[in-house]
PDB file of C-alpha atoms and ligand atoms in Angstrom:
ATOM      1  CA  MET I  26      64.164 188.581  -2.922  1.00 70.00           C
ATOM      2  CA  THR I  27      65.850 190.224  -5.886  1.00 93.00           C
ATOM      3  CA  VAL I  28      67.842 192.755  -3.831  1.00 97.00           C
ATOM      4  CA  GLU I  29      69.722 191.823  -0.676  1.00 98.00           C
ATOM      5  CA  GLU I  30      71.661 194.426   1.248  1.00 98.00           C
ATOM      6  CA  THR I  31      74.270 193.693   3.911  1.00 98.00           C
ATOM      7  CA  ALA I  32      76.532 196.133   5.738  1.00 98.00           C
ATOM      8  CA  THR I  33      79.132 195.990   2.991  1.00 98.00           C
ATOM      9  CA  GLN I  34      77.444 194.970  -0.257  1.00 98.00           C
ATOM     10  CA  VAL I  35      74.280 194.650  -2.314  1.00 98.00           C
ATOM     11  CA  VAL I  36      73.388 191.544  -4.323  1.00 98.00           C
ATOM     12  CA  VAL I  37      70.793 191.807  -7.060  1.00 98.00           C
ATOM     13  CA  SER I  38      69.362 188.655  -8.672  1.00 98.00           C
ATOM     14  CA  HIS I  39      67.235 188.567 -11.786  1.00 98.00           C
ATOM     15  CA  PRO I  40      63.578 187.784 -10.951  1.00 97.00           C
ATOM     16  CA  SER I  41      63.207 185.352 -13.839  1.00 96.00           C
ATOM     17  CA  ASP I  42      66.553 183.557 -13.305  1.00 96.00           C
ATOM     18  CA  ALA I  43      68.342 183.743  -9.948  1.00 96.00           C
ATOM     19  CA  SER I  44      71.551 182.408 -11.530  1.00 98.00           C
ATOM     20  CA  THR I  45      71.918 185.847 -13.169  1.00 98.00           C
ATOM     21  CA  SER I  46      73.116 188.278 -10.513  1.00 98.00           C
ATOM     22  CA  VAL I  47      75.318 191.249  -9.772  1.00 98.00           C
ATOM     23  CA  THR I  48      77.165 192.042  -6.539  1.00 99.00           C
ATOM     24  CA  ILE I  49      78.137 195.609  -5.736  1.00 99.00           C
ATOM     25  CA  LEU I  50      80.491 196.460  -2.884  1.00 99.00           C
ATOM     26  CA  LYS I  51      79.508 199.711  -1.162  1.00 98.00           C
ATOM     27  CA  TYR I  52      83.212 200.600  -1.044  1.00 98.00           C
ATOM     28  CA  GLY I  53      83.808 202.315  -4.372  1.00 98.00           C
ATOM     29  CA  ALA I  54      80.325 201.185  -5.527  1.00 99.00           C
ATOM     30  CA  THR I  55      82.477 198.549  -7.184  1.00 99.00           C
ATOM     31  CA  VAL I  56      80.705 195.798  -9.094  1.00 99.00           C
ATOM     32  CA  ILE I  57      82.702 192.747  -7.938  1.00 99.00           C
ATOM     33  CA  SER I  58      80.717 190.016  -9.682  1.00 99.00           C
ATOM     34  CA  TRP I  59      78.334 189.710 -12.605  1.00 99.00           C
ATOM     35  CA  LYS I  60      77.033 186.221 -13.218  1.00 98.00           C
ATOM     36  CA  LEU I  61      75.121 185.538 -16.394  1.00 98.00           C
ATOM     37  CA  LYS I  62      73.181 182.273 -16.185  1.00 98.00           C
ATOM     38  CA  GLY I  63      75.606 181.113 -13.513  1.00 98.00           C
ATOM     39  CA  GLU I  64      78.764 182.080 -15.396  1.00 98.00           C
ATOM     40  CA  GLU I  65      81.044 184.784 -13.973  1.00 98.00           C
ATOM     41  CA  GLN I  66      81.785 187.491 -16.552  1.00 99.00           C
ATOM     42  CA  LEU I  67      84.218 189.687 -14.594  1.00 99.00           C
ATOM     43  CA  TRP I  68      87.723 189.036 -13.319  1.00 99.00           C
ATOM     44  CA  LEU I  69      88.431 189.658  -9.627  1.00 99.00           C
ATOM     45  CA  SER I  70      91.847 189.120  -8.071  1.00 99.00           C
ATOM     46  CA  SER I  71      91.852 186.496  -5.329  1.00 98.00           C
ATOM     47  CA  ALA I  72      93.939 188.995  -3.288  1.00 98.00           C
ATOM     48  CA  ALA I  73      91.605 191.949  -3.933  1.00 98.00           C
ATOM     49  CA  LYS I  74      90.976 193.926  -0.751  1.00 98.00           C
ATOM     50  CA  LEU I  75      87.234 194.038  -0.126  1.00 98.00           C
ATOM     51  CA  ASP I  76      87.499 195.669   3.311  1.00 97.00           C
ATOM     52  CA  GLY I  77      87.881 199.278   2.187  1.00 97.00           C
ATOM     53  CA  SER I  78      91.628 199.365   2.801  1.00 97.00           C
ATOM     54  CA  LYS I  79      92.385 199.981  -0.891  1.00 97.00           C
ATOM     55  CA  PRO I  80      90.586 200.104  -4.252  1.00 98.00           C
ATOM     56  CA  VAL I  81      89.352 196.736  -5.494  1.00 98.00           C
ATOM     57  CA  ARG I  82      91.622 194.896  -7.959  1.00 99.00           C
ATOM     58  CA  GLY I  83      89.035 193.606 -10.396  1.00 99.00           C
ATOM     59  CA  GLY I  84      85.341 193.931 -11.171  1.00 99.00           C
ATOM     60  CA  ILE I  85      84.322 197.434 -12.249  1.00 99.00           C
ATOM     61  CA  PRO I  86      86.133 200.115 -10.203  1.00 99.00           C
ATOM     62  CA  LEU I  87      84.902 203.672 -10.872  1.00 99.00           C
ATOM     63  CA  VAL I  88      87.419 206.305 -11.889  1.00 99.00           C
ATOM     64  CA  PHE I  89      86.529 209.931 -10.983  1.00 99.00           C
ATOM     65  CA  PRO I  90      87.438 212.826 -11.092  1.00 98.00           C
ATOM     66  CA  VAL I  91      90.804 212.042 -12.673  1.00 98.00           C
ATOM     67  CA  PHE I  92      92.135 209.193 -14.787  1.00 98.00           C
ATOM     68  CA  GLY I  93      95.720 208.119 -14.039  1.00 98.00           C
ATOM     69  CA  LYS I  94      98.044 210.495 -12.228  1.00 97.00           C
ATOM     70  CA  ASN I  95      97.561 214.057 -13.377  1.00 96.00           C
ATOM     71  CA  ASN I  96     100.478 216.499 -13.198  1.00 95.00           C
ATOM     72  CA  THR I  97      99.109 219.540 -14.976  1.00 94.00           C
ATOM     73  CA  ASP I  98      95.927 220.610 -13.208  1.00 94.00           C
ATOM     74  CA  GLU I  99      96.445 222.545  -9.972  1.00 94.00           C
ATOM     75  CA  LEU I 100      93.756 220.675  -8.009  1.00 94.00           C
ATOM     76  CA  LEU I 101      93.369 217.323  -9.763  1.00 98.00           C
ATOM     77  CA  SER I 102      97.131 216.720  -9.606  1.00 97.00           C
ATOM     78  CA  LYS I 103      96.839 216.468  -5.819  1.00 98.00           C
ATOM     79  CA  LEU I 104      94.652 213.374  -6.043  1.00 98.00           C
ATOM     80  CA  PRO I 105      96.066 209.844  -6.224  1.00 97.00           C
ATOM     81  CA  GLN I 106      95.938 207.813  -9.447  1.00 98.00           C
ATOM     82  CA  HIS I 107      92.313 207.347 -10.646  1.00 98.00           C
ATOM     83  CA  GLY I 108      90.855 209.832  -8.165  1.00 98.00           C
ATOM     84  CA  LEU I 109      88.602 209.355  -5.150  1.00 98.00           C
ATOM     85  CA  ALA I 110      85.424 207.487  -6.151  1.00 98.00           C
ATOM     86  CA  ARG I 111      86.991 204.034  -5.927  1.00 98.00           C
ATOM     87  CA  ASN I 112      88.393 204.840  -2.461  1.00 98.00           C
ATOM     88  CA  SER I 113      85.136 206.084  -0.917  1.00 98.00           C
ATOM     89  CA  ASN I 114      82.169 204.421   0.734  1.00 98.00           C
ATOM     90  CA  TRP I 115      79.073 205.074  -1.361  1.00 98.00           C
ATOM     91  CA  GLU I 116      75.538 205.246   0.026  1.00 98.00           C
ATOM     92  CA  PHE I 117      73.064 202.635  -1.122  1.00 98.00           C
ATOM     93  CA  LEU I 118      70.076 204.614  -2.382  1.00 98.00           C
ATOM     94  CA  GLY I 119      67.845 201.580  -2.931  1.00 98.00           C
ATOM     95  CA  GLN I 120      66.034 199.844  -5.749  1.00 98.00           C
ATOM     96  CA  THR I 121      64.546 202.134  -8.385  1.00 98.00           C
ATOM     97  CA  LYS I 122      63.038 199.571 -10.793  1.00 97.00           C
ATOM     98  CA  SER I 123      61.831 196.034 -10.200  1.00 96.00           C
ATOM     99  CA  ASN I 124      62.300 194.578 -13.684  1.00 95.00           C
ATOM    100  CA  PRO I 125      64.943 194.781 -14.981  1.00 97.00           C
ATOM    101  CA  PRO I 126      66.070 195.205 -11.388  1.00 98.00           C
ATOM    102  CA  THR I 127      67.926 198.474 -10.963  1.00 98.00           C
ATOM    103  CA  VAL I 128      69.698 199.824  -7.907  1.00 98.00           C
ATOM    104  CA  GLN I 129      71.404 203.124  -7.236  1.00 98.00           C
ATOM    105  CA  PHE I 130      74.376 204.285  -5.190  1.00 99.00           C
ATOM    106  CA  GLY I 131      75.301 207.861  -4.348  1.00 99.00           C
ATOM    107  CA  LEU I 132      78.458 209.746  -3.497  1.00 99.00           C
ATOM    108  CA  ASN I 133      78.983 213.431  -2.759  1.00 98.00           C
ATOM    109  CA  HIS I 134      81.688 215.654  -1.305  1.00 98.00           C
ATOM    110  CA  LYS I 135      80.183 215.281   2.180  1.00 98.00           C
ATOM    111  CA  VAL I 136      80.381 211.491   2.376  1.00 98.00           C
ATOM    112  CA  ALA I 137      83.395 210.781   0.140  1.00 98.00           C
ATOM    113  CA  ASN I 138      86.836 209.876   1.540  1.00 98.00           C
ATOM    114  CA  ALA I 139      87.668 212.946   3.661  1.00 98.00           C
ATOM    115  CA  GLU I 140      91.440 212.683   3.149  1.00 97.00           C
ATOM    116  CA  LEU I 141      90.844 212.999  -0.584  1.00 98.00           C
ATOM    117  CA  THR I 142      88.080 215.623  -0.649  1.00 98.00           C
ATOM    118  CA  LYS I 143      90.501 217.811   1.349  1.00 98.00           C
ATOM    119  CA  LEU I 144      92.817 217.650  -1.666  1.00 97.00           C
ATOM    120  CA  TRP I 145      90.017 218.285  -4.184  1.00 97.00           C
ATOM    121  CA  PRO I 146      87.530 220.588  -2.448  1.00 96.00           C
ATOM    122  CA  VAL I 147      84.824 220.562  -5.124  1.00 98.00           C
ATOM    123  CA  GLU I 148      81.106 220.070  -4.416  1.00 98.00           C
ATOM    124  CA  PHE I 149      79.706 217.235  -6.485  1.00 98.00           C
ATOM    125  CA  ASN I 150      76.958 214.657  -6.506  1.00 98.00           C
ATOM    126  CA  LEU I 151      77.277 211.255  -8.218  1.00 99.00           C
ATOM    127  CA  ILE I 152      74.551 208.677  -8.809  1.00 99.00           C
ATOM    128  CA  LEU I 153      75.511 205.250 -10.111  1.00 99.00           C
ATOM    129  CA  SER I 154      72.693 203.079 -11.524  1.00 99.00           C
ATOM    130  CA  VAL I 155      73.252 199.353 -11.948  1.00 99.00           C
ATOM    131  CA  GLU I 156      70.662 197.635 -14.139  1.00 98.00           C
ATOM    132  CA  LEU I 157      70.652 193.857 -14.351  1.00 98.00           C
ATOM    133  CA  GLY I 158      69.029 192.619 -17.544  1.00 98.00           C
ATOM    134  CA  GLU I 159      68.346 188.969 -18.288  1.00 97.00           C
ATOM    135  CA  ASP I 160      71.250 189.109 -20.728  1.00 98.00           C
ATOM    136  CA  TYR I 161      73.119 192.316 -19.971  1.00 98.00           C
ATOM    137  CA  LEU I 162      74.568 194.555 -17.279  1.00 99.00           C
ATOM    138  CA  LYS I 163      74.253 198.301 -17.638  1.00 99.00           C
ATOM    139  CA  THR I 164      76.116 200.726 -15.402  1.00 99.00           C
ATOM    140  CA  GLY I 165      75.189 204.388 -15.713  1.00 99.00           C
ATOM    141  CA  ILE I 166      76.598 207.451 -14.016  1.00 99.00           C
ATOM    142  CA  GLU I 167      75.179 210.905 -13.455  1.00 99.00           C
ATOM    143  CA  VAL I 168      77.575 213.622 -12.329  1.00 99.00           C
ATOM    144  CA  GLU I 169      76.070 216.820 -10.957  1.00 98.00           C
ATOM    145  CA  ASN I 170      78.099 219.928 -10.363  1.00 98.00           C
ATOM    146  CA  VAL I 171      76.702 221.435  -7.180  1.00 98.00           C
ATOM    147  CA  SER I 172      79.537 223.946  -6.784  1.00 97.00           C
ATOM    148  CA  ASN I 173      79.585 227.544  -7.985  1.00 97.00           C
ATOM    149  CA  ASP I 174      82.308 227.061 -10.593  1.00 97.00           C
ATOM    150  CA  THR I 175      82.763 224.951 -13.689  1.00 98.00           C
ATOM    151  CA  MET I 176      83.895 221.462 -12.689  1.00 98.00           C
ATOM    152  CA  LYS I 177      86.618 219.630 -14.649  1.00 97.00           C
ATOM    153  CA  PHE I 178      86.691 215.860 -14.431  1.00 98.00           C
ATOM    154  CA  ASN I 179      87.369 212.517 -16.090  1.00 98.00           C
ATOM    155  CA  TRP I 180      85.061 209.531 -15.806  1.00 99.00           C
ATOM    156  CA  LEU I 181      85.899 205.890 -16.546  1.00 99.00           C
ATOM    157  CA  PHE I 182      84.444 202.432 -15.901  1.00 99.00           C
ATOM    158  CA  HIS I 183      87.577 200.333 -15.226  1.00 99.00           C
ATOM    159  CA  THR I 184      85.994 197.061 -16.370  1.00 99.00           C
ATOM    160  CA  TYR I 185      88.003 193.847 -15.800  1.00 99.00           C
ATOM    161  CA  LEU I 186      86.572 191.226 -18.168  1.00 99.00           C
ATOM    162  CA  LYS I 187      87.113 187.535 -17.613  1.00 98.00           C
ATOM    163  CA  ILE I 188      88.642 185.569 -20.489  1.00 98.00           C
ATOM    164  CA  ASP I 189      90.104 182.089 -20.951  1.00 98.00           C
ATOM    165  CA  ASP I 190      93.545 182.925 -22.287  1.00 98.00           C
ATOM    166  CA  ILE I 191      94.948 186.353 -23.154  1.00 98.00           C
ATOM    167  CA  GLU I 192      97.101 184.922 -25.936  1.00 98.00           C
ATOM    168  CA  ASP I 193      93.985 183.636 -27.718  1.00 98.00           C
ATOM    169  CA  THR I 194      92.098 186.897 -27.169  1.00 98.00           C
ATOM    170  CA  MET I 195      91.482 189.819 -29.527  1.00 98.00           C
ATOM    171  CA  VAL I 196      89.692 193.118 -29.082  1.00 98.00           C
ATOM    172  CA  SER I 197      87.960 194.167 -32.272  1.00 97.00           C
ATOM    173  CA  ASN I 198      86.530 197.227 -34.018  1.00 97.00           C
ATOM    174  CA  LEU I 199      89.223 199.679 -32.921  1.00 97.00           C
ATOM    175  CA  VAL I 200      91.043 199.612 -36.275  1.00 94.00           C
ATOM    176  CA  GLY I 201      91.637 203.077 -37.710  1.00 94.00           C
ATOM    177  CA  MET I 202      91.281 204.767 -34.308  1.00 96.00           C
ATOM    178  CA  LYS I 203      93.761 207.211 -32.849  1.00 97.00           C
ATOM    179  CA  VAL I 204      95.490 205.603 -29.895  1.00 98.00           C
ATOM    180  CA  TYR I 205      97.813 206.940 -27.217  1.00 98.00           C
ATOM    181  CA  ASP I 206     100.173 204.185 -26.078  1.00 98.00           C
ATOM    182  CA  GLN I 207     100.847 204.930 -22.400  1.00 98.00           C
ATOM    183  CA  LEU I 208     103.954 202.710 -22.412  1.00 98.00           C
ATOM    184  CA  LEU I 209     105.577 204.183 -25.550  1.00 98.00           C
ATOM    185  CA  LYS I 210     104.151 207.632 -24.714  1.00 98.00           C
ATOM    186  CA  GLU I 211     103.242 208.044 -28.378  1.00 98.00           C
ATOM    187  CA  SER I 212     100.061 208.607 -30.381  1.00 98.00           C
ATOM    188  CA  PHE I 213      99.355 206.914 -33.696  1.00 98.00           C
ATOM    189  CA  ILE I 214      96.541 205.461 -35.775  1.00 97.00           C
ATOM    190  CA  ASP I 215      96.072 201.783 -34.969  1.00 96.00           C
ATOM    191  CA  LYS I 216      96.174 199.974 -38.304  1.00 94.00           C
ATOM    192  CA  HIS I 217      95.958 196.484 -36.820  1.00 93.00           C
ATOM    193  CA  PRO I 218      92.691 194.770 -37.790  1.00 92.00           C
ATOM    194  CA  VAL I 219      92.314 193.622 -34.171  1.00 96.00           C
ATOM    195  CA  VAL I 220      94.174 194.216 -30.903  1.00 98.00           C
ATOM    196  CA  THR I 221      96.128 191.134 -29.804  1.00 98.00           C
ATOM    197  CA  PHE I 222      98.203 190.632 -26.658  1.00 98.00           C
ATOM    198  CA  HIS I 223     101.812 189.442 -26.401  1.00 97.00           C
ATOM    199  CA  GLN I 224     103.147 191.850 -23.778  1.00 98.00           C
ATOM    200  CA  GLU I 225     102.008 194.561 -21.372  1.00 98.00           C
ATOM    201  CA  THR I 226      99.382 196.703 -23.096  1.00 98.00           C
ATOM    202  CA  ASP I 227      98.145 200.100 -21.923  1.00 98.00           C
ATOM    203  CA  SER I 228      96.423 201.999 -24.731  1.00 98.00           C
ATOM    204  CA  ILE I 229      93.919 204.836 -24.755  1.00 98.00           C
ATOM    205  CA  TYR I 230      91.755 204.714 -27.903  1.00 98.00           C
ATOM    206  CA  GLN I 231      90.434 208.207 -28.454  1.00 98.00           C
ATOM    207  CA  ASN I 232      87.175 209.573 -29.836  1.00 97.00           C
ATOM    208  CA  VAL I 233      85.805 206.156 -30.688  1.00 97.00           C
ATOM    209  CA  ASP I 234      82.311 206.724 -32.161  1.00 95.00           C
ATOM    210  CA  SER I 235      79.569 205.347 -29.961  1.00 95.00           C
ATOM    211  CA  ASP I 236      78.371 203.165 -32.860  1.00 95.00           C
ATOM    212  CA  ARG I 237      81.678 201.250 -32.725  1.00 96.00           C
ATOM    213  CA  LEU I 238      80.854 198.059 -30.863  1.00 98.00           C
ATOM    214  CA  ILE I 239      83.953 196.928 -28.978  1.00 98.00           C
ATOM    215  CA  GLN I 240      84.087 193.144 -28.814  1.00 98.00           C
ATOM    216  CA  VAL I 241      86.352 190.778 -26.916  1.00 98.00           C
ATOM    217  CA  VAL I 242      86.849 187.639 -28.949  1.00 98.00           C
ATOM    218  CA  GLY I 243      88.433 184.387 -27.729  1.00 97.00           C
ATOM    219  CA  LYS I 244      89.440 181.756 -30.287  1.00 95.00           C
ATOM    220  CA  GLY I 245      87.046 183.309 -32.807  1.00 93.00           C
ATOM    221  CA  VAL I 246      84.131 183.296 -30.375  1.00 96.00           C
ATOM    222  CA  GLN I 247      82.554 186.502 -29.080  1.00 97.00           C
ATOM    223  CA  LEU I 248      83.035 186.678 -25.297  1.00 98.00           C
ATOM    224  CA  HIS I 249      82.006 190.213 -24.412  1.00 98.00           C
ATOM    225  CA  SER I 250      80.375 193.091 -26.294  1.00 98.00           C
ATOM    226  CA  ILE I 251      80.648 196.622 -24.950  1.00 98.00           C
ATOM    227  CA  LYS I 252      78.432 199.537 -25.952  1.00 98.00           C
ATOM    228  CA  ARG I 253      79.214 203.039 -24.773  1.00 98.00           C
ATOM    229  CA  ASN I 254      77.039 206.077 -24.336  1.00 98.00           C
ATOM    230  CA  ASN I 255      78.739 209.485 -24.010  1.00 98.00           C
ATOM    231  CA  LEU I 256      82.097 207.792 -23.331  1.00 98.00           C
ATOM    232  CA  PRO I 257      84.351 208.624 -26.303  1.00 98.00           C
ATOM    233  CA  ASP I 258      87.534 206.881 -25.105  1.00 98.00           C
ATOM    234  CA  ALA I 259      88.333 203.259 -24.437  1.00 98.00           C
ATOM    235  CA  VAL I 260      91.389 202.095 -22.515  1.00 98.00           C
ATOM    236  CA  VAL I 261      92.649 198.587 -23.250  1.00 99.00           C
ATOM    237  CA  TRP I 262      94.908 197.264 -20.484  1.00 99.00           C
ATOM    238  CA  ASN I 263      96.669 194.041 -19.624  1.00 99.00           C
ATOM    239  CA  PRO I 264      99.526 194.170 -17.081  1.00 98.00           C
ATOM    240  CA  TRP I 265     101.314 191.006 -18.314  1.00 98.00           C
ATOM    241  CA  VAL I 266     104.057 189.314 -16.235  1.00 98.00           C
ATOM    242  CA  GLU I 267     106.183 192.042 -14.615  1.00 98.00           C
ATOM    243  CA  LYS I 268     103.496 194.575 -13.827  1.00 98.00           C
ATOM    244  CA  SER I 269     101.286 191.843 -12.279  1.00 98.00           C
ATOM    245  CA  ALA I 270     104.254 190.674 -10.195  1.00 98.00           C
ATOM    246  CA  GLY I 271     104.636 194.217  -8.838  1.00 98.00           C
ATOM    247  CA  MET I 272     101.004 194.527  -7.716  1.00 98.00           C
ATOM    248  CA  GLY I 273     100.573 193.092  -4.207  1.00 98.00           C
ATOM    249  CA  ASP I 274      96.823 192.658  -4.660  1.00 98.00           C
ATOM    250  CA  PHE I 275      97.071 190.897  -8.036  1.00 98.00           C
ATOM    251  CA  GLU I 276      96.631 187.150  -7.558  1.00 98.00           C
ATOM    252  CA  PRO I 277      97.142 184.577  -8.857  1.00 98.00           C
ATOM    253  CA  LYS I 278     100.304 185.977 -10.418  1.00 98.00           C
ATOM    254  CA  ASP I 279      99.433 184.425 -13.775  1.00 98.00           C
ATOM    255  CA  GLY I 280      95.902 185.885 -13.487  1.00 98.00           C
ATOM    256  CA  PHE I 281      96.770 188.350 -16.274  1.00 98.00           C
ATOM    257  CA  LYS I 282      96.103 185.440 -18.649  1.00 98.00           C
ATOM    258  CA  ASN I 283      92.456 185.418 -17.590  1.00 98.00           C
ATOM    259  CA  MET I 284      91.625 189.115 -17.740  1.00 99.00           C
ATOM    260  CA  VAL I 285      91.553 192.043 -20.068  1.00 99.00           C
ATOM    261  CA  CYS I 286      90.414 195.513 -19.125  1.00 99.00           C
ATOM    262  CA  VAL I 287      88.288 197.373 -21.656  1.00 99.00           C
ATOM    263  CA  GLU I 288      87.530 200.667 -19.973  1.00 99.00           C
ATOM    264  CA  PRO I 289      84.984 203.040 -21.496  1.00 99.00           C
ATOM    265  CA  GLY I 290      85.701 206.572 -20.358  1.00 98.00           C
ATOM    266  CA  HIS I 291      86.005 210.275 -20.967  1.00 98.00           C
ATOM    267  CA  VAL I 292      89.709 210.612 -20.265  1.00 98.00           C
ATOM    268  CA  SER I 293      91.592 212.198 -23.191  1.00 97.00           C
ATOM    269  CA  ASP I 294      89.971 215.506 -22.328  1.00 96.00           C
ATOM    270  CA  PHE I 295      88.241 216.665 -19.212  1.00 98.00           C
ATOM    271  CA  VAL I 296      84.487 217.103 -19.140  1.00 98.00           C
ATOM    272  CA  SER I 297      83.850 220.786 -18.315  1.00 98.00           C
ATOM    273  CA  LEU I 298      80.571 220.911 -16.464  1.00 98.00           C
ATOM    274  CA  PRO I 299      79.092 224.342 -15.711  1.00 98.00           C
ATOM    275  CA  ALA I 300      77.835 225.064 -12.188  1.00 98.00           C
ATOM    276  CA  GLY I 301      74.441 223.519 -11.475  1.00 98.00           C
ATOM    277  CA  GLU I 302      74.506 221.176 -14.510  1.00 98.00           C
ATOM    278  CA  LYS I 303      74.453 217.400 -14.895  1.00 98.00           C
ATOM    279  CA  TRP I 304      76.398 215.026 -17.155  1.00 99.00           C
ATOM    280  CA  SER I 305      75.595 211.368 -17.682  1.00 98.00           C
ATOM    281  CA  ALA I 306      77.104 208.337 -19.426  1.00 98.00           C
ATOM    282  CA  SER I 307      76.833 204.560 -19.393  1.00 98.00           C
ATOM    283  CA  GLN I 308      78.375 201.276 -20.453  1.00 98.00           C
ATOM    284  CA  LEU I 309      76.451 198.193 -21.524  1.00 98.00           C
ATOM    285  CA  LEU I 310      78.015 194.733 -21.272  1.00 99.00           C
ATOM    286  CA  TYR I 311      76.255 191.952 -23.147  1.00 98.00           C
ATOM    287  CA  LYS I 312      76.672 189.120 -25.659  1.00 98.00           C
ATOM    288  CA  ASP I 313      76.279 189.584 -29.398  1.00 97.00           C
ATOM    289  CA  GLU I 314      77.231 187.981 -32.681  1.00 96.00           C
ATOM    290  CA  LEU I 315      80.670 188.768 -34.009  1.00 96.00           C
ATOM    291  CA  LYS I 316      80.273 192.072 -35.812  1.00 95.00           C
ATOM    292  CA  TYR I 317      83.399 193.297 -37.531  1.00 91.00           C
ATOM    293  CA  GLN I 318      83.288 196.977 -38.381  1.00 90.00           C
ATOM    294  CA  ALA I 319      85.713 197.961 -41.118  1.00 80.00           C
ATOM    295  CA  ILE I 320      88.028 200.958 -41.005  1.00 73.00           C
ATOM    296  CA  GLU I 321      86.271 204.235 -41.849  1.00 59.00           C
ATOM    297  CA  PRO I 322      87.108 205.440 -45.388  1.00 54.00           C
TER     298      PRO I 322
HETATM  299  C1  BG6 U  20      94.589 201.519 -16.339  1.00 54.78           C
HETATM  300  C2  BG6 U  20      95.720 202.443 -16.711  1.00 54.78           C
HETATM  301  O1  BG6 U  20      93.369 202.161 -16.580  1.00 54.78           O
HETATM  302  O2  BG6 U  20      94.673 201.209 -14.944  1.00 54.78           O
HETATM  303  C3  BG6 U  20      97.036 201.802 -16.334  1.00 54.78           C
HETATM  304  O3  BG6 U  20      95.668 202.718 -18.109  1.00 54.78           O
HETATM  305  C4  BG6 U  20      97.053 201.392 -14.879  1.00 54.78           C
HETATM  306  O4  BG6 U  20      98.089 202.725 -16.616  1.00 54.78           O
HETATM  307  C5  BG6 U  20      95.844 200.511 -14.600  1.00 54.78           C
HETATM  308  O5  BG6 U  20      98.252 200.686 -14.606  1.00 54.78           O
HETATM  309  C6  BG6 U  20      95.714 200.050 -13.154  1.00 54.78           C
HETATM  310  O6  BG6 U  20      95.755 201.122 -12.282  1.00 54.78           O
HETATM  311  P1  BG6 U  20      95.702 200.893 -10.722  1.00 54.78           P
HETATM  312  O7  BG6 U  20      95.813 202.249 -10.113  1.00 54.78           O
HETATM  313  O8  BG6 U  20      94.376 200.242 -10.432  1.00 54.78           O
HETATM  314  O9  BG6 U  20      96.848 199.984 -10.381  1.00 54.78           O
END
C-alpha cells in the first residue's frame, strides 16, 4: 500500500522504495516527516503537539491567510500569528496520482477552526497537494476565492529543515537580495556571500527570483535545495538559545542546533485575489549539486 490513512494522519510511501515516505497530519495538513531513502529530512520537536491542541512545532506548518501578527488590516489583524490553516483540521481528499504518489487535503471556511473563521469571515477554498518523488517532495497549494469580494492573504510554507549543526550551516544564493530583519526591524541589501548563524535569525528575503535556488549547506556539503514557484519571499529563521527556551513545545532545548527554517512564501505583500479566481504556488525540496549563484550585476 502506498497510501495509508488513519483517523489523524496519512502516510505515503514511494512504490519503488518504501524507505522514502511522507507523513501528513490532518491537523493543519502539516507534513511531520519526510524520509528520503530512510533518512529524515525535516526537524520535528520532540514536544510538538500532534493532538490538535496547538500548531505543530516542526515539519511543514502552513501559514494562511496572514504571516506573523498583523496590526494594520481590519480583518486579518484579528487572527492569531500565522493565521488559521495550521490550527484547523483539513479533510483528506484522497490520492490523485499513483506515481509519483500524490495526495490532496482540503480546507474551506465551513470546516476550518470555527473560533478563527468567526474572526475572519471570508469564504475560501484551499487544496494542498503533496507529491512524493523518488528524490523530492513537492507541496503545492491552490487558493480559491469563493467570496464576492477581493480576498487579501499571505501564504507561506513554514519548512523546518533538519541539519547537523547550525554553526556549520550556511544558506546560499540570497546575496544581493533585499532583506527585512524582523529583529532589527530594518531593511537592507544582504551583501554577505552566504547566510551564517551565530545568534537568533529572523529575516524575510524579498522578491527573490524563482530561478534563485536556495541551498542549505553543511560543512561544504549540500543538504537541502529549495525551488519556489510563485513564492517571491523566503524567510530564514533560527530561534537560537533564548527564544527556544521560551517555547514550551520546543524540545530538546538545544534542538535549534539541528534545524533551520527556510520558508518560501508570499508575505511582504498580500496576494489580492479577485472574487471567483484561483491562485497557486509550490515549493520543491530535493538534493542537488552545490550551485552558487553570484550577485546580480
Ligand atoms: C517565523 C517568523 O516564520 O515563525 C518568526 O519569522 C516566528 O518571527 C517563527 O517566531 C515561529 O512562529 P510560531 O508562531 O510558530 O512560534
